Amino acid sequence: MADVAVVGAGVNGLAAAWALRRRGIDAVVYEQFALGHTRGSSHGRTRIFRVAYPDPVWVRRAVEALEAWRELEDQSGEDLLLLNGLIELVAEPEESSQEALAECGLVCRVLTPEEAEREYGLVPPEGSLVLFQPDAGIIYAERAMEVFARDVEVVEDRRIESLDEVSEPVVVVTAGPWARKLLARSGIDLPVVESRETVVYFRLDGELVPPTAEIVLRGHGFYALGDPAFGLKVGRHMRGSRADPDEVHRPDERVVDEVIGWTRERFPAADPNPVGADACFYTNTDDLRFILERHGPIVVGSACSGHGFKFAPLIGERLADLAAEAL
Ligand SMILES: Cc1cc2nc3c(=O)[nH]c(=O)nc-3n(C[C@H](O)[C@H](O)[C@H](O)COP(=O)(O)OP(=O)(O)OC[C@H]3O[C@@H](n4cnc5c(N)ncnc54)[C@H](O)[C@@H]3O)c2cc1C
């Protein structure tokens, strides 16, 4: 029997197991599906990495995460990040990350619409502020999951219906959109809402991996990032509806149409006919914060709200600390 059980082999569960292993703590991960499944929040080839946030607290956390990803690259010998910059498009300057970046001593520069189109193939909305920040780009998400899973014991196709089933003395619950219901059975209230989100893939020819682009639209912004297979991945943040992760979900056609319209205007070099679309789950807190806490022998790791992947190495360490405290 291991010292610690981890429920859920998404990026946060695997990062926690990886951090526990580094501490010499014996952990086992229980996963209800097979590794690599596409029912939760961590599947897909890429995720956005950025340090640009309007809040300096998140900027500093992202800078810490960047160091942790670089360390993981060194330890694993794998390239996990491709940082070719972020273009942030905002209608109102006060919505931008400019001030927070300056407060944290990080560079950014304002581009003209002509520069954005010439240098990055991106046509900004008229009148928007176009901010370029270099410490951003994509995380090779699948590769990161493989690295975190190295030398970690994962029991696949094993669904934990109640934490009473777990015989290990300490349990880390990183069950993504399933966590709220599972924890409720142990009397723990997790204040989150699960939503089904949609991403769309477009063919974008040419060598250049496009910069990550984010348009800030009061929380419902569009985002675009490079995709190694097709070229471009585009989504709309927090656009999904509340959904039950136990049901199988398809991409939301309404959002696919919105994304096609946006991509046609913003990335004229992209083939406007999508080559694919995916559904994926957000587990949302009302203020985008992560819930990383301990209730006796139960450690809760709920870190999503559509922006958690980039912090996975830090989240793994924090959950391992909490689990070690309980041993
Ligand atoms: C469309 C989309 C785009 C995103 N883009 C970005 C981005 O660009 N940058 C960024 O930083 N973040 C992004 N995110 C957020 C990021 O992907 C998530 O924060 C992260 O994947 C959450 O991982 P998790 O391990 O908490 O959850 P999950 O990946 O959902 O993992 C939970 C696991 O627990 C398993 N499980 C659940 N219940 C049980 C049980 N009872 N027994 C056993 N196993 C169980 C599930 O099968 C699942 O494998 C995005 C998310 C989505 C959906």
XYZ file of C-alpha atoms and ligand atoms in Angstrom:
380
model
C 0.000 0.000 0.000
C 1.279 3.473 -0.913
C 1.496 6.434 1.484
C -0.701 8.663 -0.652
C -3.540 8.022 -3.091
C -4.201 10.566 -5.829
C -7.679 10.509 -7.374
C -7.475 11.632 -11.003
C -4.680 11.509 -13.581
C -5.277 14.908 -15.160
C -2.364 17.372 -15.218
C -2.851 18.355 -11.559
C -3.029 14.761 -10.265
C 0.013 13.694 -12.268
C 1.940 16.811 -11.199
C 1.102 16.027 -7.552
C 2.222 12.389 -7.931
C 5.401 13.552 -9.661
C 6.162 15.997 -6.813
C 5.449 13.297 -4.189
C 7.794 10.873 -5.950
C 10.511 13.542 -5.924
C 10.096 13.703 -2.144
C 10.462 9.939 -1.887
C 6.792 9.608 -0.880
C 5.115 6.529 -2.347
C 1.983 7.503 -4.294
C -0.582 5.697 -6.429
C -2.895 7.466 -8.888
C -6.430 6.129 -9.486
C -7.906 7.163 -12.835
C -11.462 6.280 -13.892
C -10.585 6.188 -17.598
C -7.412 5.301 -19.535
C -4.528 7.759 -19.601
C -4.915 10.131 -22.556
C -8.731 10.133 -22.447
C -10.603 13.210 -23.697
C -13.420 13.527 -21.133
C -11.881 15.981 -18.633
C -9.865 19.221 -18.783
C -6.284 18.266 -19.650
C -6.484 16.693 -23.104
C -5.236 18.303 -26.314
C -1.792 19.010 -27.781
C -1.259 22.533 -26.473
C -2.122 25.099 -23.795
C -1.296 28.766 -23.484
C 1.592 29.800 -21.281
C 1.698 33.516 -20.420
C 2.919 35.764 -17.588
C 0.609 38.579 -18.729
C -2.266 39.020 -16.263
C -3.963 42.273 -15.243
C -3.245 41.325 -11.596
C 0.438 41.443 -10.439
C -0.236 38.562 -8.028
C -0.931 36.266 -10.992
C 1.979 37.750 -12.960
C 4.422 36.813 -10.175
C 2.902 33.329 -9.881
C 3.264 32.812 -13.633
C 6.912 33.920 -13.498
C 7.468 31.304 -10.772
C 5.673 28.730 -12.940
C 7.938 29.567 -15.895
C 11.002 28.757 -13.779
C 9.384 25.487 -12.690
C 8.621 24.500 -16.308
C 12.221 25.255 -17.298
C 13.428 23.084 -14.402
C 11.091 20.295 -15.546
C 12.509 20.584 -19.065
C 16.051 20.229 -17.658
C 15.138 17.238 -15.508
C 13.141 15.463 -18.227
C 15.265 16.409 -21.221
C 12.069 17.398 -23.052
C 11.066 20.676 -24.701
C 7.782 21.532 -23.011
C 7.408 25.210 -23.902
C 7.601 27.153 -27.165
C 7.605 30.839 -26.222
C 7.167 33.143 -29.196
C 5.096 35.755 -27.463
C 1.571 36.840 -26.641
C -0.504 39.498 -28.326
C -3.105 40.862 -25.951
C -5.923 42.783 -27.597
C -8.015 44.985 -25.318
C -10.797 47.457 -25.992
C -10.112 49.424 -22.755
C -6.447 50.028 -21.735
C -7.305 49.540 -18.054
C -8.249 45.941 -18.884
C -4.743 45.221 -20.148
C -1.823 43.604 -18.328
C 0.451 46.569 -19.078
C 0.502 48.072 -15.573
C 0.823 44.745 -13.769
C 3.700 43.727 -16.037
C 5.468 47.039 -15.405
C 4.967 46.645 -11.641
C 6.666 43.238 -11.895
C 9.515 44.606 -14.019
C 8.507 42.675 -17.136
C 8.764 44.037 -20.647
C 5.927 44.509 -23.115
C 5.409 46.805 -26.063
C 2.462 48.331 -27.855
C 2.209 47.306 -31.502
C 0.529 49.212 -34.292
C -2.181 47.286 -36.158
C 0.147 47.249 -39.198
C 2.968 45.677 -37.156
C 0.594 43.030 -35.747
C -0.568 42.063 -39.213
C 2.839 42.236 -40.895
C 4.824 40.465 -38.176
C 2.212 38.035 -36.814
C -0.562 37.701 -39.398
C -3.075 39.008 -36.871
C -5.614 41.719 -37.704
C -6.552 43.511 -34.460
C -10.090 44.877 -33.937
C -10.297 48.565 -34.813
C -9.368 50.852 -31.943
C -8.013 48.085 -29.707
C -4.798 48.314 -27.728
C -2.349 45.731 -29.101
C 0.166 44.630 -26.478
C 3.054 42.258 -27.202
C 4.692 40.349 -24.330
C 7.537 37.905 -25.100
C 7.319 35.471 -22.130
C 4.406 33.546 -23.584
C 3.458 30.946 -26.098
C 2.452 27.308 -25.914
C 2.911 24.393 -23.524
C 3.141 20.978 -25.228
C 0.378 19.658 -22.991
C 0.421 15.988 -24.009
C 4.197 15.836 -23.618
C 3.949 17.528 -20.191
C 1.407 14.909 -19.061
C 3.770 12.134 -20.216
C 6.667 13.679 -18.287
C 4.622 14.017 -15.069
C 3.447 10.388 -15.443
C 7.010 8.991 -15.705
C 7.739 6.421 -12.936
C 4.369 7.155 -11.344
C 2.048 4.224 -10.577
C -1.282 4.882 -12.337
C -4.210 2.450 -11.898
C -6.352 3.073 -14.978
C -10.078 2.351 -15.369
C -10.534 2.538 -11.591
C -13.293 4.939 -10.524
C -13.332 5.956 -6.857
C -17.005 6.320 -5.900
C -16.285 7.322 -2.294
C -13.057 8.293 -0.511
C -13.887 5.620 2.090
C -12.800 3.098 -0.574
C -9.243 4.413 -0.485
C -6.974 2.479 1.904
C -3.977 4.813 1.686
C -3.621 7.055 4.803
C -3.725 10.276 2.788
C -5.713 11.080 -0.352
C -5.238 13.938 -2.836
C -8.417 14.680 -4.783
C -7.600 16.142 -8.211
C -10.755 14.935 -9.917
C -11.309 18.049 -12.059
C -14.998 18.566 -12.955
C -15.933 15.424 -10.954
C -14.358 16.703 -7.714
C -17.354 18.630 -6.299
C -19.654 15.586 -6.224
C -16.936 13.211 -4.984
C -15.897 15.546 -2.133
C -19.510 16.220 -1.160
C -19.803 12.511 -0.259
C -17.078 13.176 2.347
C -18.857 16.295 3.612
C -16.504 18.746 1.860
C -18.119 21.616 -0.030
C -16.225 22.677 -3.161
C -17.607 26.024 -4.438
C -17.147 25.422 -8.184
C -19.275 25.221 -11.316
C -18.449 22.808 -14.136
C -18.868 24.028 -17.724
C -18.451 22.379 -21.119
C -16.126 24.507 -23.284
C -15.316 24.269 -26.982
C -12.111 24.677 -29.005
C -11.753 24.683 -32.816
C -8.787 23.815 -35.058
C -7.904 25.593 -38.285
C -5.289 24.926 -40.924
C -2.717 27.700 -40.944
C -0.024 27.072 -43.473
C 3.518 28.346 -43.286
C 6.474 27.687 -41.009
C 5.704 30.306 -38.416
C 3.910 29.123 -35.295
C 1.500 31.986 -34.656
C 1.924 33.973 -31.458
C -0.592 33.282 -28.777
C -3.314 35.843 -29.068
C -5.856 36.790 -26.449
C -8.607 39.264 -26.861
C -9.887 40.430 -23.499
C -13.638 40.876 -23.739
C -14.828 41.143 -20.161
C -14.163 37.517 -19.424
C -15.598 36.037 -22.625
C -12.575 36.690 -24.750
C -11.422 34.702 -27.718
C -7.971 33.134 -27.560
C -5.786 31.577 -30.237
C -2.597 29.558 -29.991
C -0.377 27.427 -32.159
C -1.276 23.793 -32.774
C 1.536 21.472 -33.972
C -0.837 19.336 -36.059
C -3.093 21.841 -37.864
C -1.542 25.238 -37.172
C -4.135 27.137 -35.147
C -6.350 26.361 -32.121
C -9.026 28.904 -31.193
C -11.517 29.060 -28.341
C -13.789 31.437 -26.454
C -13.155 31.701 -22.732
C -16.004 30.945 -20.275
C -18.479 30.649 -23.150
C -19.665 27.191 -22.230
C -22.774 26.151 -20.352
C -23.025 24.275 -17.077
C -22.709 20.546 -17.742
C -22.373 17.136 -16.099
C -18.982 15.506 -16.791
C -20.537 12.043 -16.513
C -22.346 12.718 -19.784
C -20.383 12.519 -23.047
C -20.176 15.951 -24.635
C -19.640 17.214 -28.157
C -18.343 20.687 -29.078
C -21.012 23.418 -28.874
C -21.943 24.313 -32.481
C -23.013 27.809 -31.402
C -19.492 28.512 -30.084
C -17.911 26.863 -33.156
C -19.793 29.391 -35.343
C -18.679 32.328 -33.165
C -15.067 31.127 -33.334
C -15.193 30.690 -37.131
C -16.450 34.289 -37.466
C -13.724 35.644 -35.172
C -10.920 33.657 -36.791
C -11.965 34.745 -40.293
C -11.542 38.396 -39.231
C -8.437 38.054 -37.078
C -6.333 35.445 -38.929
C -6.962 36.044 -42.655
C -4.185 33.530 -43.509
C -6.046 30.699 -41.785
C -8.343 28.439 -43.826
C -11.775 29.517 -42.480
C -13.148 25.977 -42.680
C -12.328 24.239 -39.377
C -10.504 20.895 -39.502
C -11.777 19.822 -36.098
C -13.337 20.798 -32.780
C -13.147 19.473 -29.227
C -15.182 19.696 -26.051
C -13.329 20.144 -22.758
C -14.341 20.930 -19.159
C -13.665 23.981 -17.045
C -14.086 23.766 -13.275
C -14.770 27.351 -12.344
C -14.440 29.336 -9.160
C -16.206 32.707 -9.095
C -12.892 34.650 -9.023
C -10.598 32.318 -11.036
C -8.700 31.310 -7.855
C -7.411 27.786 -7.264
C -8.603 25.735 -4.290
C -5.586 23.972 -2.784
C -6.393 22.986 0.813
C -6.349 20.144 3.327
C -9.133 18.657 5.453
C -7.300 16.230 7.739
C -6.116 13.325 5.531
C -7.975 14.698 2.472
C -6.119 17.163 0.230
C -8.198 19.091 -2.303
C -6.613 20.209 -5.581
C -9.072 22.103 -7.779
C -7.157 24.399 -10.119
C -8.796 25.314 -13.401
C -11.151 28.159 -14.371
C -9.621 27.751 -17.814
C -6.148 28.925 -16.814
C -4.679 26.249 -14.523
C -2.466 24.191 -16.813
C 0.366 26.710 -16.877
C 0.666 26.509 -13.079
C 0.716 22.679 -12.908
C 4.326 22.284 -11.671
C 3.606 24.706 -8.794
C 0.221 23.140 -8.029
C 1.849 19.697 -7.889
C 4.426 20.940 -5.365
C 1.770 22.624 -3.213
C -0.420 19.498 -3.132
C 2.597 17.335 -2.263
C 3.431 19.703 0.615
C -0.133 19.446 1.929
C -0.095 15.642 1.630
C 3.292 15.408 3.387
C 1.899 17.522 6.237
C -0.851 14.915 6.760
C 1.485 11.901 6.854
C -10.802 24.296 -23.571
C -9.785 24.532 -22.494
C -8.715 25.360 -22.748
C -7.780 25.623 -21.747
N -6.726 26.426 -22.041
C -5.794 26.639 -21.093
C -4.638 27.395 -21.433
O -4.459 27.815 -22.575
N -3.712 27.607 -20.453
C -3.873 27.121 -19.170
O -3.010 27.370 -18.324
N -4.958 26.362 -18.828
C -5.909 26.117 -19.778
N -6.984 25.345 -19.487
C -7.172 24.848 -18.098
C -6.429 23.551 -17.835
O -6.489 22.695 -18.943
C -6.993 22.931 -16.566
O -6.820 23.832 -15.505
C -6.338 21.601 -16.171
O -6.286 20.736 -17.257
C -7.118 20.979 -15.003
O -6.570 19.707 -14.772
P -7.133 18.749 -13.632
O -6.089 17.705 -13.473
O -7.512 19.544 -12.440
O -8.507 18.173 -14.200
P -8.770 16.997 -15.256
O -7.824 17.067 -16.379
O -10.203 17.010 -15.556
O -8.388 15.664 -14.439
C -9.247 15.061 -13.534
C -9.078 13.554 -13.707
O -9.741 12.888 -12.623
C -10.352 11.715 -13.134
N -11.401 11.372 -12.176
C -12.475 12.145 -11.859
N -13.245 11.542 -10.935
C -12.636 10.355 -10.660
C -12.944 9.270 -9.775
N -14.032 9.303 -9.014
N -12.097 8.199 -9.736
C -10.984 8.176 -10.533
N -10.649 9.158 -11.400
C -11.453 10.233 -11.447
C -10.870 12.152 -14.507
O -11.153 11.069 -15.353
C -9.715 13.031 -14.999
O -8.748 12.287 -15.721
C -7.933 25.044 -20.459
C -8.995 24.166 -20.206
C -9.908 23.904 -21.220
C -11.028 22.973 -20.927
